[in-house]
Amino acid sequence: MPSSRDRQARLATYVVYGVQGLSFASLLVQVANLQTKHGVDEGTLTLLLLIVPVFAGAGSVAAGAFAARLGSRLLLRVAQPLLAAAVVLAGLAPDLVLLVAALLLFGVTVGAVDAGMNMQGVAVERRYGVEVLNGFHCVWSALGMTAALWVSVTAGLPLELVMALPMVLAVAGSLYAGRILCSPEEEKAATPAGTPATGRFPWRPIIPLCLAMGFLYVCDAAVSNFNTVFMKDVLEAGPRVIPLAYVAYQAATLAVRLGGDVAVRRYGPAAVVRIGGVLAALGFLGVVAAPNQVLGIVAFGLAGVGLAVVAPQSFSAAGRLDPAGTGVAIARVNLFNYVGFIVGAALVGGLAEAVDMRVAFAAPLLLSGAIIALASGFEPRRAAEASPA
């Protein structure tokens, strides 16, 4: 039975996931506007977008080492306000030099926060003894969708103002939650009794999780980085319609994650991930073939339905493979988030530059199918059997 302190830590974890979703989307849904402001072509845009996952990977690795010694609570209290500052700076940047500096800070801090918040999520899940990670990612999606709606509603206002105002809420939420997240002692107390804190975990069962995470974020990078460009250039959408593709993607993700924990408890993670891969593939097929704006928005939403459960189940399975609760396994699986983003930005952007944007979205279509083949690695029983003695 969870204690009042467990419920308090769970509430704080909801907040940090929400703040991360708000901060991340507040920058990414502005990609097309930043491209217009600085007058860059798609090749330059692709290089700029690569900055974020490269430095986010470094931030995630550093976060694993930091949290193993000092816990993920302090990590989040430092990194999350800096992430909000990076979003504001990106909006204010008057030239490419300062935009690059803002993207560097955004990348490092987004990687650190992604790792830290999932360490907190797994700690809370262990304390509750049931699957709760989908709920946390649900809040992430809800605030990401809110950020996209904000951009749609405020179309025509100065970019700097539109990007800065949500970050006031982000900083306030981060300062509130940072005080009541799980402490390092509570994170360790959530681990099974007698588990040695060696930070070691079996690599063999973690490989499918890493690959699925990488493929997921190739797909997610295609949507996050290029949905606004696709809507503007391919489907010729106006300023108020352009953000709606990302709204649909996040709304669908949110709807699935609302019931995701229940579905996983009933059918198991492997089945849920396998079905998700099928739906994601159908969604990207719809994007490639979309004849108009409405069907394009629907297709992006269907892709969100399919991809929604992969990340929460990857982190949950990684947590089971790191019973000492060091956070090292989570940080390493999280690293493939950014490997996927790097490959996704380069692959989709490169295909768009060489051929066209429709052909570029065929890449996530194929990788969604690969997730189906990896789904068995999410099954706890099979992972346990694959572990070395």
PDB file of C-alpha atoms in Angstrom, residues 11-252:
ATOM      1  CA  LEU A  11       2.682  13.962  -7.764  1.00  0.00           C
ATOM      2  CA  ALA A  12       6.081  15.656  -8.027  1.00  0.00           C
ATOM      3  CA  THR A  13       7.098  13.211 -10.750  1.00  0.00           C
ATOM      4  CA  TYR A  14       3.954  14.031 -12.717  1.00  0.00           C
ATOM      5  CA  VAL A  15       4.974  17.687 -12.536  1.00  0.00           C
ATOM      6  CA  VAL A  16       8.534  17.160 -13.813  1.00  0.00           C
ATOM      7  CA  TYR A  17       7.262  15.058 -16.721  1.00  0.00           C
ATOM      8  CA  GLY A  18       4.749  17.787 -17.544  1.00  0.00           C
ATOM      9  CA  VAL A  19       7.379  20.519 -17.371  1.00  0.00           C
ATOM     10  CA  GLN A  20       9.628  18.501 -19.681  1.00  0.00           C
ATOM     11  CA  GLY A  21       6.838  17.983 -22.212  1.00  0.00           C
ATOM     12  CA  LEU A  22       6.007  21.701 -22.159  1.00  0.00           C
ATOM     13  CA  SER A  23       9.655  22.773 -22.532  1.00  0.00           C
ATOM     14  CA  PHE A  24      10.514  20.282 -25.272  1.00  0.00           C
ATOM     15  CA  ALA A  25       7.466  21.026 -27.413  1.00  0.00           C
ATOM     16  CA  SER A  26       7.766  24.793 -26.922  1.00  0.00           C
ATOM     17  CA  LEU A  27      10.953  24.702 -28.973  1.00  0.00           C
ATOM     18  CA  LEU A  28      10.255  21.914 -31.445  1.00  0.00           C
ATOM     19  CA  VAL A  29       6.888  23.190 -32.693  1.00  0.00           C
ATOM     20  CA  GLN A  30       8.682  26.433 -33.556  1.00  0.00           C
ATOM     21  CA  VAL A  31      11.163  24.801 -35.957  1.00  0.00           C
ATOM     22  CA  ALA A  32       9.442  26.185 -39.060  1.00  0.00           C
ATOM     23  CA  ASN A  33       9.229  29.665 -37.514  1.00  0.00           C
ATOM     24  CA  LEU A  34      12.882  29.599 -36.454  1.00  0.00           C
ATOM     25  CA  GLN A  35      13.800  28.478 -39.966  1.00  0.00           C
ATOM     26  CA  THR A  36      11.925  31.461 -41.411  1.00  0.00           C
ATOM     27  CA  LYS A  37      13.335  33.926 -38.861  1.00  0.00           C
ATOM     28  CA  HIS A  38      16.945  32.986 -39.621  1.00  0.00           C
ATOM     29  CA  GLY A  39      16.447  32.305 -43.336  1.00  0.00           C
ATOM     30  CA  VAL A  40      18.075  28.851 -43.407  1.00  0.00           C
ATOM     31  CA  ASP A  41      17.527  26.119 -45.989  1.00  0.00           C
ATOM     32  CA  GLU A  42      16.593  22.538 -45.091  1.00  0.00           C
ATOM     33  CA  GLY A  43      20.215  21.343 -45.216  1.00  0.00           C
ATOM     34  CA  THR A  44      21.277  23.955 -42.644  1.00  0.00           C
ATOM     35  CA  LEU A  45      18.150  23.243 -40.618  1.00  0.00           C
ATOM     36  CA  THR A  46      19.087  19.553 -40.476  1.00  0.00           C
ATOM     37  CA  LEU A  47      22.556  20.419 -39.153  1.00  0.00           C
ATOM     38  CA  LEU A  48      21.053  22.708 -36.524  1.00  0.00           C
ATOM     39  CA  LEU A  49      18.613  20.009 -35.414  1.00  0.00           C
ATOM     40  CA  LEU A  50      21.473  17.519 -35.045  1.00  0.00           C
ATOM     41  CA  ILE A  51      22.966  19.696 -32.301  1.00  0.00           C
ATOM     42  CA  VAL A  52      20.169  18.802 -29.899  1.00  0.00           C
ATOM     43  CA  PRO A  53      20.417  14.965 -29.893  1.00  0.00           C
ATOM     44  CA  VAL A  54      24.238  14.934 -30.022  1.00  0.00           C
ATOM     45  CA  PHE A  55      24.522  17.043 -26.886  1.00  0.00           C
ATOM     46  CA  ALA A  56      21.465  15.431 -25.302  1.00  0.00           C
ATOM     47  CA  GLY A  57      23.269  12.084 -25.527  1.00  0.00           C
ATOM     48  CA  ALA A  58      26.205  13.590 -23.671  1.00  0.00           C
ATOM     49  CA  GLY A  59      23.808  15.044 -21.100  1.00  0.00           C
ATOM     50  CA  SER A  60      22.141  11.669 -20.596  1.00  0.00           C
ATOM     51  CA  VAL A  61      25.448   9.854 -20.036  1.00  0.00           C
ATOM     52  CA  ALA A  62      26.600  12.542 -17.600  1.00  0.00           C
ATOM     53  CA  ALA A  63      23.237  12.321 -15.834  1.00  0.00           C
ATOM     54  CA  GLY A  64      23.721   8.591 -15.247  1.00  0.00           C
ATOM     55  CA  ALA A  65      27.072   9.174 -13.555  1.00  0.00           C
ATOM     56  CA  PHE A  66      25.767  12.152 -11.565  1.00  0.00           C
ATOM     57  CA  ALA A  67      22.603  10.409 -10.364  1.00  0.00           C
ATOM     58  CA  ALA A  68      24.470   7.233  -9.373  1.00  0.00           C
ATOM     59  CA  ARG A  69      26.396   9.351  -6.834  1.00  0.00           C
ATOM     60  CA  LEU A  70      24.016  12.157  -5.849  1.00  0.00           C
ATOM     61  CA  GLY A  71      20.564  10.992  -6.956  1.00  0.00           C
ATOM     62  CA  SER A  72      18.233  12.213  -9.697  1.00  0.00           C
ATOM     63  CA  ARG A  73      16.428  14.796  -7.542  1.00  0.00           C
ATOM     64  CA  LEU A  74      19.368  17.212  -7.425  1.00  0.00           C
ATOM     65  CA  LEU A  75      19.994  16.575 -11.112  1.00  0.00           C
ATOM     66  CA  LEU A  76      16.449  17.690 -11.970  1.00  0.00           C
ATOM     67  CA  ARG A  77      16.534  20.713  -9.653  1.00  0.00           C
ATOM     68  CA  VAL A  78      19.550  22.029 -11.556  1.00  0.00           C
ATOM     69  CA  ALA A  79      18.878  20.907 -15.135  1.00  0.00           C
ATOM     70  CA  GLN A  80      15.172  21.618 -15.534  1.00  0.00           C
ATOM     71  CA  PRO A  81      15.269  25.417 -14.934  1.00  0.00           C
ATOM     72  CA  LEU A  82      18.299  25.610 -17.255  1.00  0.00           C
ATOM     73  CA  LEU A  83      16.277  23.819 -19.927  1.00  0.00           C
ATOM     74  CA  ALA A  84      13.524  26.444 -19.657  1.00  0.00           C
ATOM     75  CA  ALA A  85      16.167  29.176 -19.975  1.00  0.00           C
ATOM     76  CA  ALA A  86      17.480  27.521 -23.154  1.00  0.00           C
ATOM     77  CA  VAL A  87      14.006  27.649 -24.751  1.00  0.00           C
ATOM     78  CA  VAL A  88      13.722  31.372 -23.973  1.00  0.00           C
ATOM     79  CA  LEU A  89      17.214  32.030 -25.369  1.00  0.00           C
ATOM     80  CA  ALA A  90      16.396  30.146 -28.585  1.00  0.00           C
ATOM     81  CA  GLY A  91      13.415  32.420 -29.140  1.00  0.00           C
ATOM     82  CA  LEU A  92      15.404  35.568 -28.371  1.00  0.00           C
ATOM     83  CA  ALA A  93      18.477  34.652 -30.459  1.00  0.00           C
ATOM     84  CA  PRO A  94      18.989  37.397 -33.069  1.00  0.00           C
ATOM     85  CA  ASP A  95      21.394  35.370 -35.212  1.00  0.00           C
ATOM     86  CA  LEU A  96      22.565  31.829 -35.914  1.00  0.00           C
ATOM     87  CA  VAL A  97      25.547  32.021 -33.550  1.00  0.00           C
ATOM     88  CA  LEU A  98      23.369  32.666 -30.509  1.00  0.00           C
ATOM     89  CA  LEU A  99      20.754  30.180 -31.725  1.00  0.00           C
ATOM     90  CA  VAL A 100      23.444  27.481 -31.854  1.00  0.00           C
ATOM     91  CA  ALA A 101      24.509  28.379 -28.294  1.00  0.00           C
ATOM     92  CA  ALA A 102      20.903  28.087 -27.105  1.00  0.00           C
ATOM     93  CA  LEU A 103      20.523  24.730 -28.868  1.00  0.00           C
ATOM     94  CA  LEU A 104      23.705  23.453 -27.187  1.00  0.00           C
ATOM     95  CA  LEU A 105      22.292  24.308 -23.762  1.00  0.00           C
ATOM     96  CA  PHE A 106      18.906  22.886 -24.727  1.00  0.00           C
ATOM     97  CA  GLY A 107      20.500  19.610 -25.858  1.00  0.00           C
ATOM     98  CA  VAL A 108      22.594  19.001 -22.740  1.00  0.00           C
ATOM     99  CA  THR A 109      19.788  19.863 -20.342  1.00  0.00           C
ATOM    100  CA  VAL A 110      17.049  17.975 -22.210  1.00  0.00           C
ATOM    101  CA  GLY A 111      19.206  14.831 -22.058  1.00  0.00           C
ATOM    102  CA  ALA A 112      19.860  15.246 -18.346  1.00  0.00           C
ATOM    103  CA  VAL A 113      16.189  15.886 -17.575  1.00  0.00           C
ATOM    104  CA  ASP A 114      14.972  12.967 -19.716  1.00  0.00           C
ATOM    105  CA  ALA A 115      17.246  10.587 -17.816  1.00  0.00           C
ATOM    106  CA  GLY A 116      16.486  12.091 -14.406  1.00  0.00           C
ATOM    107  CA  MET A 117      12.717  12.133 -14.742  1.00  0.00           C
ATOM    108  CA  ASN A 118      12.646   8.488 -15.848  1.00  0.00           C
ATOM    109  CA  MET A 119      14.856   7.532 -12.893  1.00  0.00           C
ATOM    110  CA  GLN A 120      12.253   9.168 -10.656  1.00  0.00           C
ATOM    111  CA  GLY A 121       9.442   7.458 -12.564  1.00  0.00           C
ATOM    112  CA  VAL A 122      10.988   4.002 -12.150  1.00  0.00           C
ATOM    113  CA  ALA A 123      11.633   4.670  -8.435  1.00  0.00           C
ATOM    114  CA  VAL A 124       7.962   5.564  -7.926  1.00  0.00           C
ATOM    115  CA  GLU A 125       6.882   2.513  -9.947  1.00  0.00           C
ATOM    116  CA  ARG A 126       8.994   0.277  -7.707  1.00  0.00           C
ATOM    117  CA  ARG A 127       7.520   1.854  -4.564  1.00  0.00           C
ATOM    118  CA  TYR A 128       3.965   1.327  -5.856  1.00  0.00           C
ATOM    119  CA  GLY A 129       4.645  -2.192  -7.118  1.00  0.00           C
ATOM    120  CA  VAL A 130       2.520  -1.755 -10.283  1.00  0.00           C
ATOM    121  CA  GLU A 131       3.027  -0.184 -13.713  1.00  0.00           C
ATOM    122  CA  VAL A 132       2.659   3.608 -13.535  1.00  0.00           C
ATOM    123  CA  LEU A 133       5.183   4.880 -16.104  1.00  0.00           C
ATOM    124  CA  ASN A 134       2.599   5.277 -18.881  1.00  0.00           C
ATOM    125  CA  GLY A 135       0.774   7.744 -16.645  1.00  0.00           C
ATOM    126  CA  PHE A 136       3.877   9.904 -16.309  1.00  0.00           C
ATOM    127  CA  HIS A 137       4.466   9.873 -20.056  1.00  0.00           C
ATOM    128  CA  CYS A 138       0.792  10.705 -20.488  1.00  0.00           C
ATOM    129  CA  VAL A 139       1.343  13.993 -18.640  1.00  0.00           C
ATOM    130  CA  TRP A 140       4.412  14.634 -20.826  1.00  0.00           C
ATOM    131  CA  SER A 141       2.207  14.248 -23.902  1.00  0.00           C
ATOM    132  CA  ALA A 142      -0.563  16.437 -22.459  1.00  0.00           C
ATOM    133  CA  LEU A 143       1.762  19.360 -21.846  1.00  0.00           C
ATOM    134  CA  GLY A 144       3.452  18.867 -25.220  1.00  0.00           C
ATOM    135  CA  MET A 145       0.031  19.091 -26.854  1.00  0.00           C
ATOM    136  CA  THR A 146      -0.741  22.185 -24.776  1.00  0.00           C
ATOM    137  CA  ALA A 147       2.436  23.851 -26.044  1.00  0.00           C
ATOM    138  CA  ALA A 148       1.469  23.124 -29.650  1.00  0.00           C
ATOM    139  CA  LEU A 149      -2.053  24.503 -29.100  1.00  0.00           C
ATOM    140  CA  TRP A 150      -0.538  27.617 -27.527  1.00  0.00           C
ATOM    141  CA  VAL A 151       1.524  28.198 -30.681  1.00  0.00           C
ATOM    142  CA  SER A 152      -1.581  27.745 -32.845  1.00  0.00           C
ATOM    143  CA  VAL A 153      -3.686  30.160 -30.785  1.00  0.00           C
ATOM    144  CA  THR A 154      -0.961  32.817 -30.548  1.00  0.00           C
ATOM    145  CA  ALA A 155      -0.032  32.752 -34.256  1.00  0.00           C
ATOM    146  CA  GLY A 156       0.930  36.281 -35.269  1.00  0.00           C
ATOM    147  CA  LEU A 157       2.349  37.318 -31.895  1.00  0.00           C
ATOM    148  CA  PRO A 158       6.114  37.879 -31.550  1.00  0.00           C
ATOM    149  CA  LEU A 159       8.029  34.585 -31.531  1.00  0.00           C
ATOM    150  CA  GLU A 160      10.083  35.657 -28.512  1.00  0.00           C
ATOM    151  CA  LEU A 161       6.960  36.230 -26.405  1.00  0.00           C
ATOM    152  CA  VAL A 162       5.241  33.015 -27.498  1.00  0.00           C
ATOM    153  CA  MET A 163       8.287  30.918 -26.544  1.00  0.00           C
ATOM    154  CA  ALA A 164       9.034  32.727 -23.263  1.00  0.00           C
ATOM    155  CA  LEU A 165       5.642  32.805 -21.541  1.00  0.00           C
ATOM    156  CA  PRO A 166       5.200  28.993 -21.123  1.00  0.00           C
ATOM    157  CA  MET A 167       8.659  28.825 -19.561  1.00  0.00           C
ATOM    158  CA  VAL A 168       7.455  30.917 -16.622  1.00  0.00           C
ATOM    159  CA  LEU A 169       5.087  28.063 -15.800  1.00  0.00           C
ATOM    160  CA  ALA A 170       7.860  25.536 -16.451  1.00  0.00           C
ATOM    161  CA  VAL A 171      10.248  27.134 -13.955  1.00  0.00           C
ATOM    162  CA  ALA A 172       7.514  27.454 -11.326  1.00  0.00           C
ATOM    163  CA  GLY A 173       6.596  23.774 -11.700  1.00  0.00           C
ATOM    164  CA  SER A 174      10.204  22.680 -11.528  1.00  0.00           C
ATOM    165  CA  LEU A 175      10.859  24.667  -8.354  1.00  0.00           C
ATOM    166  CA  TYR A 176       7.738  23.217  -6.718  1.00  0.00           C
ATOM    167  CA  ALA A 177       8.400  19.580  -7.636  1.00  0.00           C
ATOM    168  CA  GLY A 178      12.128  19.611  -6.923  1.00  0.00           C
ATOM    169  CA  ARG A 179      11.557  19.776  -3.173  1.00  0.00           C
ATOM    170  CA  ILE A 180       9.387  16.656  -2.939  1.00  0.00           C
ATOM    171  CA  LEU A 181      10.837  14.229  -5.485  1.00  0.00           C
ATOM    172  CA  CYS A 182      12.325  10.962  -4.235  1.00  0.00           C
ATOM    173  CA  SER A 183      15.569  11.578  -2.388  1.00  0.00           C
ATOM    174  CA  PRO A 184      18.627   9.407  -3.128  1.00  0.00           C
ATOM    175  CA  GLU A 185      17.853   7.379  -0.004  1.00  0.00           C
ATOM    176  CA  GLU A 186      14.251   6.859  -1.124  1.00  0.00           C
ATOM    177  CA  GLU A 187      15.347   5.829  -4.615  1.00  0.00           C
ATOM    178  CA  LYS A 188      17.581   3.158  -3.069  1.00  0.00           C
ATOM    179  CA  ALA A 189      14.891   2.148  -0.580  1.00  0.00           C
ATOM    180  CA  ALA A 190      12.634   1.303  -3.537  1.00  0.00           C
ATOM    181  CA  THR A 191      14.986  -1.487  -4.658  1.00  0.00           C
ATOM    182  CA  PRO A 192      14.487  -5.132  -3.650  1.00  0.00           C
ATOM    183  CA  ALA A 193      15.980  -6.044  -0.298  1.00  0.00           C
ATOM    184  CA  GLY A 194      19.458  -7.507  -0.488  1.00  0.00           C
ATOM    185  CA  THR A 195      20.163  -6.216  -3.990  1.00  0.00           C
ATOM    186  CA  PRO A 196      23.825  -5.236  -4.309  1.00  0.00           C
ATOM    187  CA  ALA A 197      24.319  -1.676  -5.602  1.00  0.00           C
ATOM    188  CA  THR A 198      26.865  -2.656  -8.226  1.00  0.00           C
ATOM    189  CA  GLY A 199      25.226  -0.824 -11.114  1.00  0.00           C
ATOM    190  CA  ARG A 200      25.618  -3.992 -13.202  1.00  0.00           C
ATOM    191  CA  PHE A 201      22.815  -5.429 -15.254  1.00  0.00           C
ATOM    192  CA  PRO A 202      22.589  -8.029 -18.038  1.00  0.00           C
ATOM    193  CA  TRP A 203      23.271  -6.612 -21.503  1.00  0.00           C
ATOM    194  CA  ARG A 204      21.686  -9.403 -23.510  1.00  0.00           C
ATOM    195  CA  PRO A 205      18.032  -8.593 -22.667  1.00  0.00           C
ATOM    196  CA  ILE A 206      18.661  -4.853 -22.850  1.00  0.00           C
ATOM    197  CA  ILE A 207      19.705  -4.894 -26.521  1.00  0.00           C
ATOM    198  CA  PRO A 208      16.094  -5.101 -27.862  1.00  0.00           C
ATOM    199  CA  LEU A 209      15.155  -2.204 -25.589  1.00  0.00           C
ATOM    200  CA  CYS A 210      18.022  -0.069 -26.873  1.00  0.00           C
ATOM    201  CA  LEU A 211      17.237  -0.860 -30.511  1.00  0.00           C
ATOM    202  CA  ALA A 212      13.507  -0.256 -30.069  1.00  0.00           C
ATOM    203  CA  MET A 213      14.245   3.034 -28.324  1.00  0.00           C
ATOM    204  CA  GLY A 214      16.531   4.061 -31.178  1.00  0.00           C
ATOM    205  CA  PHE A 215      13.983   3.137 -33.861  1.00  0.00           C
ATOM    206  CA  LEU A 216      11.205   4.842 -31.908  1.00  0.00           C
ATOM    207  CA  TYR A 217      13.116   8.103 -31.820  1.00  0.00           C
ATOM    208  CA  VAL A 218      14.018   7.981 -35.495  1.00  0.00           C
ATOM    209  CA  CYS A 219      10.248   7.967 -35.988  1.00  0.00           C
ATOM    210  CA  ASP A 220       9.669  10.602 -33.320  1.00  0.00           C
ATOM    211  CA  ALA A 221      12.421  12.815 -34.755  1.00  0.00           C
ATOM    212  CA  ALA A 222      10.700  12.669 -38.132  1.00  0.00           C
ATOM    213  CA  VAL A 223       7.492  13.940 -36.548  1.00  0.00           C
ATOM    214  CA  SER A 224       8.976  16.382 -34.028  1.00  0.00           C
ATOM    215  CA  ASN A 225      11.521  17.978 -36.335  1.00  0.00           C
ATOM    216  CA  PHE A 226       9.706  17.922 -39.662  1.00  0.00           C
ATOM    217  CA  ASN A 227       5.943  17.855 -39.077  1.00  0.00           C
ATOM    218  CA  THR A 228       5.724  21.653 -39.319  1.00  0.00           C
ATOM    219  CA  VAL A 229       7.877  21.697 -42.459  1.00  0.00           C
ATOM    220  CA  PHE A 230       5.771  18.887 -43.988  1.00  0.00           C
ATOM    221  CA  MET A 231       2.532  20.725 -43.251  1.00  0.00           C
ATOM    222  CA  LYS A 232       3.853  24.041 -44.586  1.00  0.00           C
ATOM    223  CA  ASP A 233       5.732  22.915 -47.692  1.00  0.00           C
ATOM    224  CA  VAL A 234       4.001  19.687 -48.777  1.00  0.00           C
ATOM    225  CA  LEU A 235       0.386  20.252 -47.711  1.00  0.00           C
ATOM    226  CA  GLU A 236       0.559  24.076 -47.926  1.00  0.00           C
ATOM    227  CA  ALA A 237      -1.033  24.669 -44.511  1.00  0.00           C
ATOM    228  CA  GLY A 238      -1.405  28.135 -42.999  1.00  0.00           C
ATOM    229  CA  PRO A 239       0.082  29.344 -39.680  1.00  0.00           C
ATOM    230  CA  ARG A 240      -2.917  28.253 -37.599  1.00  0.00           C
ATOM    231  CA  VAL A 241      -3.116  24.800 -39.179  1.00  0.00           C
ATOM    232  CA  ILE A 242       0.617  23.971 -39.215  1.00  0.00           C
ATOM    233  CA  PRO A 243       0.865  23.133 -35.452  1.00  0.00           C
ATOM    234  CA  LEU A 244      -2.230  20.889 -35.575  1.00  0.00           C
ATOM    235  CA  ALA A 245      -0.256  17.902 -36.896  1.00  0.00           C
ATOM    236  CA  TYR A 246       1.837  17.915 -33.729  1.00  0.00           C
ATOM    237  CA  VAL A 247      -1.321  18.485 -31.656  1.00  0.00           C
ATOM    238  CA  ALA A 248      -2.850  15.379 -33.235  1.00  0.00           C
ATOM    239  CA  TYR A 249       0.324  13.373 -32.650  1.00  0.00           C
ATOM    240  CA  GLN A 250       0.496  14.360 -28.976  1.00  0.00           C
ATOM    241  CA  ALA A 251      -3.271  14.054 -28.436  1.00  0.00           C
ATOM    242  CA  ALA A 252      -3.229  10.494 -29.775  1.00  0.00           C
TER     243      ALA A 252
END
